[in-house]
Short mmCIF file of C-alpha atoms in Angstrom, two decimals:
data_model
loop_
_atom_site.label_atom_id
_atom_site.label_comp_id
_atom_site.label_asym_id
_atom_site.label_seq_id
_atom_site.Cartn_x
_atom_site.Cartn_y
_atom_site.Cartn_z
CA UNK A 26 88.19 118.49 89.03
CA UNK A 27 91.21 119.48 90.68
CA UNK A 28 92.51 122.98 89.59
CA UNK A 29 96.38 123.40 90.20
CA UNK A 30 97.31 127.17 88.74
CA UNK A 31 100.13 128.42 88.33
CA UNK A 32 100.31 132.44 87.72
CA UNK A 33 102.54 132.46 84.87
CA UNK A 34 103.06 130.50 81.93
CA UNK A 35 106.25 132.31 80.99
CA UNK A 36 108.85 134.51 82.68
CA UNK A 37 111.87 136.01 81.31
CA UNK A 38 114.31 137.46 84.33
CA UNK A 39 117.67 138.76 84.17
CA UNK A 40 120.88 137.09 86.35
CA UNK A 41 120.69 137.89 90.19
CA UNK A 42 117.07 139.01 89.98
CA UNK A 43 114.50 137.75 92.71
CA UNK A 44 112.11 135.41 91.07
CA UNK A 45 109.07 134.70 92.69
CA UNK A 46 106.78 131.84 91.14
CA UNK A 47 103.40 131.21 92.37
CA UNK A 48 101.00 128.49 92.56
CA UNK A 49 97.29 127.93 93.70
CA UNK A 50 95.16 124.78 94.15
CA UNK A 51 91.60 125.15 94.36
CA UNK A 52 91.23 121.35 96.38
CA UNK A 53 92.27 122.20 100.15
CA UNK A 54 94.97 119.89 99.61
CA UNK A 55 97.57 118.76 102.21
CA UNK A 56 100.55 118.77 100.11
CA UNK A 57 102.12 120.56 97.77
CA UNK A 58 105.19 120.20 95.58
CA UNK A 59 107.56 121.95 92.94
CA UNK A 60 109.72 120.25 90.83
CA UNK A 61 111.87 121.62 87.79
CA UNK A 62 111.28 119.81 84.45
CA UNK A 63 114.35 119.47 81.86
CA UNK A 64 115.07 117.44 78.87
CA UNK A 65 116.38 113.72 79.12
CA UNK A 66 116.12 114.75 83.63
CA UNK A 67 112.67 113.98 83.69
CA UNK A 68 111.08 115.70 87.01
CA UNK A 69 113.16 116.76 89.45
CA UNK A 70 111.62 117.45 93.11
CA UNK A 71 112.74 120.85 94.39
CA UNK A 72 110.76 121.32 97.30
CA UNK A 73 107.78 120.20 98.88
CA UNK A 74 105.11 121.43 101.62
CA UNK A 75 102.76 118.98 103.71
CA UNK A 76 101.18 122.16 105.82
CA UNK A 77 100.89 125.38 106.31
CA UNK A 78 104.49 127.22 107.32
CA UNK A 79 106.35 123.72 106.87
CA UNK A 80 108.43 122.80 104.25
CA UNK A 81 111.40 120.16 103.23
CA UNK A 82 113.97 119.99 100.60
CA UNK A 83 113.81 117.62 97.88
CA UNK A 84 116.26 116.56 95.90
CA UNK A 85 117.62 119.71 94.01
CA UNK A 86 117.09 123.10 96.56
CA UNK A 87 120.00 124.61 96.03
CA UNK A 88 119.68 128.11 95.14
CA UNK A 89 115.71 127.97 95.86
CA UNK A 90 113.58 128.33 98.64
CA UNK A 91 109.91 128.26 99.15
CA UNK A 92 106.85 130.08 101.16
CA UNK A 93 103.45 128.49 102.08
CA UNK A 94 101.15 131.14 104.12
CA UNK A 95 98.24 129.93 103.45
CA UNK A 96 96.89 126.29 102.66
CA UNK A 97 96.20 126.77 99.25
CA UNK A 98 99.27 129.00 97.41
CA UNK A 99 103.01 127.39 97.30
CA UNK A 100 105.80 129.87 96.31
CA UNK A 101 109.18 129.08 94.84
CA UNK A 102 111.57 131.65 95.05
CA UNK A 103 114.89 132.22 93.23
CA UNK A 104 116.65 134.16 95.31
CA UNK A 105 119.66 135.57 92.98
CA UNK A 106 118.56 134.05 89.81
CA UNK A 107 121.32 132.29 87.22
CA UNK A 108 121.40 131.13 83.65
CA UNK A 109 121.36 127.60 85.04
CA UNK A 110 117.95 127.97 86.41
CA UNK A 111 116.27 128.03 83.18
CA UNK A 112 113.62 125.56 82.92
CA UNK A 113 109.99 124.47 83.16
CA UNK A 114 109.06 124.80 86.57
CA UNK A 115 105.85 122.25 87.77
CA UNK A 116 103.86 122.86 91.06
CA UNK A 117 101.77 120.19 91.82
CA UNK A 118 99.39 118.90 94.53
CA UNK A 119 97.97 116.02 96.31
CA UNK A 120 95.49 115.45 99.12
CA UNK A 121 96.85 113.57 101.71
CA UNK A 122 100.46 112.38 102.88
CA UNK A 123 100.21 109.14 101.82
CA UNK A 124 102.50 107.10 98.98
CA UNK A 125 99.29 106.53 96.93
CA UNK A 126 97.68 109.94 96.55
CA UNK A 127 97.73 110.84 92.82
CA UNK A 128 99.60 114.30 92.34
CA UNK A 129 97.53 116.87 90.62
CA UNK A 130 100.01 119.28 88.59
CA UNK A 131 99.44 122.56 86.45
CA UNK A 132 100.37 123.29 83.10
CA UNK A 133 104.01 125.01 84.39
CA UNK A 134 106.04 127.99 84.00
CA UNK A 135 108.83 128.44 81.27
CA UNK A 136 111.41 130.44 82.71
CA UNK A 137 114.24 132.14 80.62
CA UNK A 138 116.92 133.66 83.06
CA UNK A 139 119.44 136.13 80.39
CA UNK B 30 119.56 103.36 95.26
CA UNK B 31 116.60 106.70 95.02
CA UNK B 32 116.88 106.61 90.95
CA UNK B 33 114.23 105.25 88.74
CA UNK B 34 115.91 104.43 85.21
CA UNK B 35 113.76 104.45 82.11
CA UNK B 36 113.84 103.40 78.96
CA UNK B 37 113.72 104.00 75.70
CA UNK B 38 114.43 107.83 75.74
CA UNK B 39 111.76 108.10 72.53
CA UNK B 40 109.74 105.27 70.70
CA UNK B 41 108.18 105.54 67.20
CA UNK B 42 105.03 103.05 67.15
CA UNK B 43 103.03 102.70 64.05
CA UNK B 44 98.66 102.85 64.31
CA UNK B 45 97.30 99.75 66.29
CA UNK B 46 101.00 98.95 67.27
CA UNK B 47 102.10 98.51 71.04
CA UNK B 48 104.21 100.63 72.48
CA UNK B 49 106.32 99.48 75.80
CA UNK B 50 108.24 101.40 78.07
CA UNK B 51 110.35 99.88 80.87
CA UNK B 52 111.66 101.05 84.21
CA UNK B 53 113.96 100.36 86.56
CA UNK B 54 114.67 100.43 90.21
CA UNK B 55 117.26 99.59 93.31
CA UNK B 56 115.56 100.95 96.51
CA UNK B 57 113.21 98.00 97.53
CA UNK B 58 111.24 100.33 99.68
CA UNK B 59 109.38 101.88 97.34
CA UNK B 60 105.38 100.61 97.46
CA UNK B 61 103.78 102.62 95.33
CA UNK B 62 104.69 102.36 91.15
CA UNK B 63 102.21 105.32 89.10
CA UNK B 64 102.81 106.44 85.41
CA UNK B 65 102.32 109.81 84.01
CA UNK B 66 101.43 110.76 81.28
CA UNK B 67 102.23 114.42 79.82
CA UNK B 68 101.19 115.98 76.57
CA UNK B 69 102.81 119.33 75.26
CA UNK B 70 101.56 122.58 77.03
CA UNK B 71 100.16 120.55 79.75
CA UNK B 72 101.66 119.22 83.55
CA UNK B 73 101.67 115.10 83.63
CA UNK B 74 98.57 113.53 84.71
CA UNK B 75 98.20 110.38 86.27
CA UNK B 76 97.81 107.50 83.95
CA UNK B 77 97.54 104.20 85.85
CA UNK B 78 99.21 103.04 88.93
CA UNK B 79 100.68 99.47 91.00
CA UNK B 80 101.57 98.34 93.53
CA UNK B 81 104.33 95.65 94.42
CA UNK B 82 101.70 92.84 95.49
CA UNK B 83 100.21 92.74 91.79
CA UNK B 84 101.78 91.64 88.62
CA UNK B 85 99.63 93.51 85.77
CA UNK B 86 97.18 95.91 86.11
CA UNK B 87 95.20 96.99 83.32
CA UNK B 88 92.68 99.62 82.64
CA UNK B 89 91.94 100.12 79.18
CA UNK B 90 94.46 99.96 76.67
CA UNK B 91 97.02 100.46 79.39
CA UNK B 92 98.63 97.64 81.11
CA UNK B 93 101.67 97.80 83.79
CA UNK B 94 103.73 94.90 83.84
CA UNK B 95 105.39 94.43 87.49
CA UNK B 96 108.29 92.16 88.29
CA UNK B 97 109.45 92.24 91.34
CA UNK B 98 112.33 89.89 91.89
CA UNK B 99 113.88 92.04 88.77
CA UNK B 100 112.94 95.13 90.38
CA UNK B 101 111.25 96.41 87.03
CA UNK B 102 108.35 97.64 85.47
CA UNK B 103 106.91 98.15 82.20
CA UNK B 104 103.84 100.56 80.51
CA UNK B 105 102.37 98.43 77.64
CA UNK B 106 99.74 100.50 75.23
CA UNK B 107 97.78 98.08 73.25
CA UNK B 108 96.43 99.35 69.60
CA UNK B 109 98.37 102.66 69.95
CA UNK B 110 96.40 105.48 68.46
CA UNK B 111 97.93 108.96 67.34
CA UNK B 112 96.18 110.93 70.63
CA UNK B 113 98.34 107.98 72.42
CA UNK B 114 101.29 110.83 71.56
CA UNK B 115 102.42 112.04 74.45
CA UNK B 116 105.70 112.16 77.14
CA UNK B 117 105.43 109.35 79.60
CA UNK B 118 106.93 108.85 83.25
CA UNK B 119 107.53 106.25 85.15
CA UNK B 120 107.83 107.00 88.90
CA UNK B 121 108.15 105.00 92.47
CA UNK B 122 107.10 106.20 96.09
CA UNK B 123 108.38 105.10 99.19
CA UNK B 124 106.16 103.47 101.56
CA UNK B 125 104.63 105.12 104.91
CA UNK B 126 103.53 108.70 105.49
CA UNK B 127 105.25 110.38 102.59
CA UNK B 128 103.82 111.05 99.00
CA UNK B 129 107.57 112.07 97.53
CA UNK B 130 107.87 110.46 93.95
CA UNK B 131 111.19 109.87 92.60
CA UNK B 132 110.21 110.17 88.45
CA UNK B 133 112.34 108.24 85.66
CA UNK B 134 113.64 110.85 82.45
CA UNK B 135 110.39 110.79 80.45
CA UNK B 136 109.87 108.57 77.40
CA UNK B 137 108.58 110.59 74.13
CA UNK B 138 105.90 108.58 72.14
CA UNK B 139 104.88 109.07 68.66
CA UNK B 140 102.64 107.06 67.43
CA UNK B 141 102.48 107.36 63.10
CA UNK B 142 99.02 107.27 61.47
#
């Protein structure tokens, strides 16, 4: 089974921290994706990876960006976080860059920005 | 024209009941039409999927329902059971080398025993 882990299940930060949120997958996927998840929003795509070192906005990047080093781990940062970035944060995967590939997500990160 | 609207917002079904849940779309590139299905702690997992060429697919108790001249799509559950409780998306892909969903608001199902 695919394993899509994400290092924190919740985070509390203060305003204008850096906020680094981490995510591994365990399937040598292709692609990998984080979206924020909010009540009565549904998923929103935030960014989104399809190799190493590249990356491309989504629909909501403002105020984010994102790292991918290494094939396997996607990071989101926050770079000055704010109160209106609290939210369940979802990484997920999929294997190949094609409109059919199922997307393979973890369990997600509750973050609380005071 | 990139939003996928969904509908209801939350459904109450009663044991052996079947709960629907419709969707919505402009952009007539999208090719690719999964659902996800999400209980609480856990990320969305994919449920069942469709594409435009086929009117109902079915796998289990879980039909899709496609219509394409309407440019909607529905997520029948036949004999809902309680474990059937869950949050459900709807979401559409665009065709060619891209796998960037676009996901509808969620629909929160309870199903009564």
């Amino acid at each position: 089974d695919v394993k899509v882990t994400q290092s924190s299940r919740y985070l509390v930060k203060r305003t204008g921290e850096k906020v680094f949120l981490e995510c591994v997958q365990d399937m040598d996927h292709e692609n990998m994706f984080w979206y924020r998840q909010d009540p009565g929003l549904g998923l929103r795509l935030i960014y989104f990876s399809y190799d190493v070192k590249m990356k491309e906005k989504g629909d909501i990047p403002e105020g984010y960006s994102v790292s991918r080093e290494k094939k396997e781990r996607f990071s989101l940062i926050l770079e000055s976080a704010s109160t209106n970035q609290t939210s369940m944060y979802l990484c997920a995967s999929s294997k190949q860059r094609y409109s059919n590939q199922p997307q393979h997500f973890g369990d997600g990160t509750r973050l609380s920005i005071l | 024209q990139q939003q996928v609207k969904q509908s209801p917002q939350s459904l109450i079904v009663q044991k052996g009941g079947i709960s629907i849940i419709n969707c919505a779309y402009e952009n007539t590139a999208f090719d690719y039409f999964p659902w996800y299905q999400q209980f609480p702690g856990k990320g969305p997992a994919l449920l069942i999927a469709i594409r435009p060429d086929v009117s109902e697919k079915k796998e289990g108790r879980f039909t899709i329902s496609f219509n394409k001249s309407a440019k909607q799509f529905s997520l029948h559950i036949m004999d809902s059971q309680p474990g059937d409780s869950a949050t459900y998306f709807c979401a559409a892909a665009l065709g060619g080398a891209t796998n960037k969903l676009i996901f509808g608001t969620g629909t929160l199902l309870a199903v009564q025993p």
